Amino acid sequence: MSKITNLHDVYVEQLKDLYSAETQLIKVLPKMAKAATSPELAKGFEEHLEQTKEHAARLEEICKGLDEKPTGKTCKAMKGLIEEGAETIEEDASPAAKDAMLIAAAQRVEHYEIAGYGTVKNYAELLGEDEAVELLEQTLQEEVETDEKLTEAAESINAEAQEGEEEEEEKTTSKPTRR
Ligand code: FE
Ligand code: FE
């Protein structure tokens, strides 16, 4: 990458960073859907996968308009968030506890994206990139909606996780009596 000298260059860099983040998510969202026990949560991840593909396509379109390639950058922050999410998937946990952890990981991702899109949308506004502003706003709204849906899903799932697995507890506390 050549020297970054103005807001346009910063804009392109940030678009590439987001593109890397979105393409990493396209790979991991099917795994999160598979790991979820709650059918609603799994469906939510699947739906967001479709949206995420659209988010990547919008970034491709914006970059094309700027005569830039969206590829070539790795979003290390998203890589880290996904690594944490992957740890969650591997964790030995009750179904409700695992779902709660998947939501925790997913909301971190959404908030990261919301921050990123808010920033690039502002750059696009300043640079007079009106079409891009609209595309970025669409994506931003979808990220916000996804975050809200996750908050909603967490209400029942966290309550379930709070109850815990009583059956297993009984198994370990009531020792078999010898005759
Ligand atoms: Fe996205
Ligand atoms: Fe997202």
mmCIF file of N, CA and C and ligand atoms in Angstrom, residues 22 25 48 51-52 55-56 110 113 117 139 143, ligand 1:
data_model
loop_
_atom_site.group_PDB
_atom_site.id
_atom_site.type_symbol
_atom_site.label_atom_id
_atom_site.label_comp_id
_atom_site.label_asym_id
_atom_site.label_seq_id
_atom_site.Cartn_x
_atom_site.Cartn_y
_atom_site.Cartn_z
ATOM 1 N N GLU A 22 -15.921 -9.101 6.839
ATOM 2 C CA GLU A 22 -17.136 -9.749 6.318
ATOM 3 C C GLU A 22 -16.818 -11.114 5.708
ATOM 4 N N LEU A 25 -16.347 -13.651 8.301
ATOM 5 C CA LEU A 25 -17.627 -14.025 8.919
ATOM 6 C C LEU A 25 -18.419 -14.998 8.055
ATOM 7 N N HIS A 48 -28.322 -14.216 9.056
ATOM 8 C CA HIS A 48 -27.277 -13.197 9.036
ATOM 9 C C HIS A 48 -26.146 -13.567 8.073
ATOM 10 N N GLN A 51 -27.221 -12.116 4.861
ATOM 11 C CA GLN A 51 -27.000 -10.659 4.903
ATOM 12 C C GLN A 51 -25.512 -10.342 4.769
ATOM 13 N N THR A 52 -24.691 -11.147 5.419
ATOM 14 C CA THR A 52 -23.245 -10.909 5.421
ATOM 15 C C THR A 52 -22.671 -11.024 4.005
ATOM 16 N N HIS A 55 -23.399 -7.881 2.482
ATOM 17 C CA HIS A 55 -22.504 -6.823 2.981
ATOM 18 C C HIS A 55 -21.183 -6.838 2.212
ATOM 19 N N ALA A 56 -20.662 -8.041 1.992
ATOM 20 C CA ALA A 56 -19.403 -8.169 1.242
ATOM 21 C C ALA A 56 -19.603 -7.673 -0.188
ATOM 22 N N GLU A 110 -20.963 -8.024 16.141
ATOM 23 C CA GLU A 110 -21.887 -7.014 15.611
ATOM 24 C C GLU A 110 -21.478 -5.613 16.043
ATOM 25 N N GLU A 113 -18.633 -4.436 14.007
ATOM 26 C CA GLU A 113 -19.064 -4.036 12.666
ATOM 27 C C GLU A 113 -19.799 -2.696 12.700
ATOM 28 N N TYR A 117 -18.751 0.390 10.364
ATOM 29 C CA TYR A 117 -19.633 0.969 9.348
ATOM 30 C C TYR A 117 -20.010 2.404 9.675
ATOM 31 N N THR A 139 -26.250 -1.601 5.284
ATOM 32 C CA THR A 139 -25.509 -2.612 6.043
ATOM 33 C C THR A 139 -25.521 -2.277 7.531
ATOM 34 N N GLU A 143 -26.807 -4.610 10.676
ATOM 35 C CA GLU A 143 -25.968 -5.000 11.819
ATOM 36 C C GLU A 143 -26.666 -4.635 13.134
HETATM 37 FE FE FE B 1 -21.771 -7.566 8.198
#
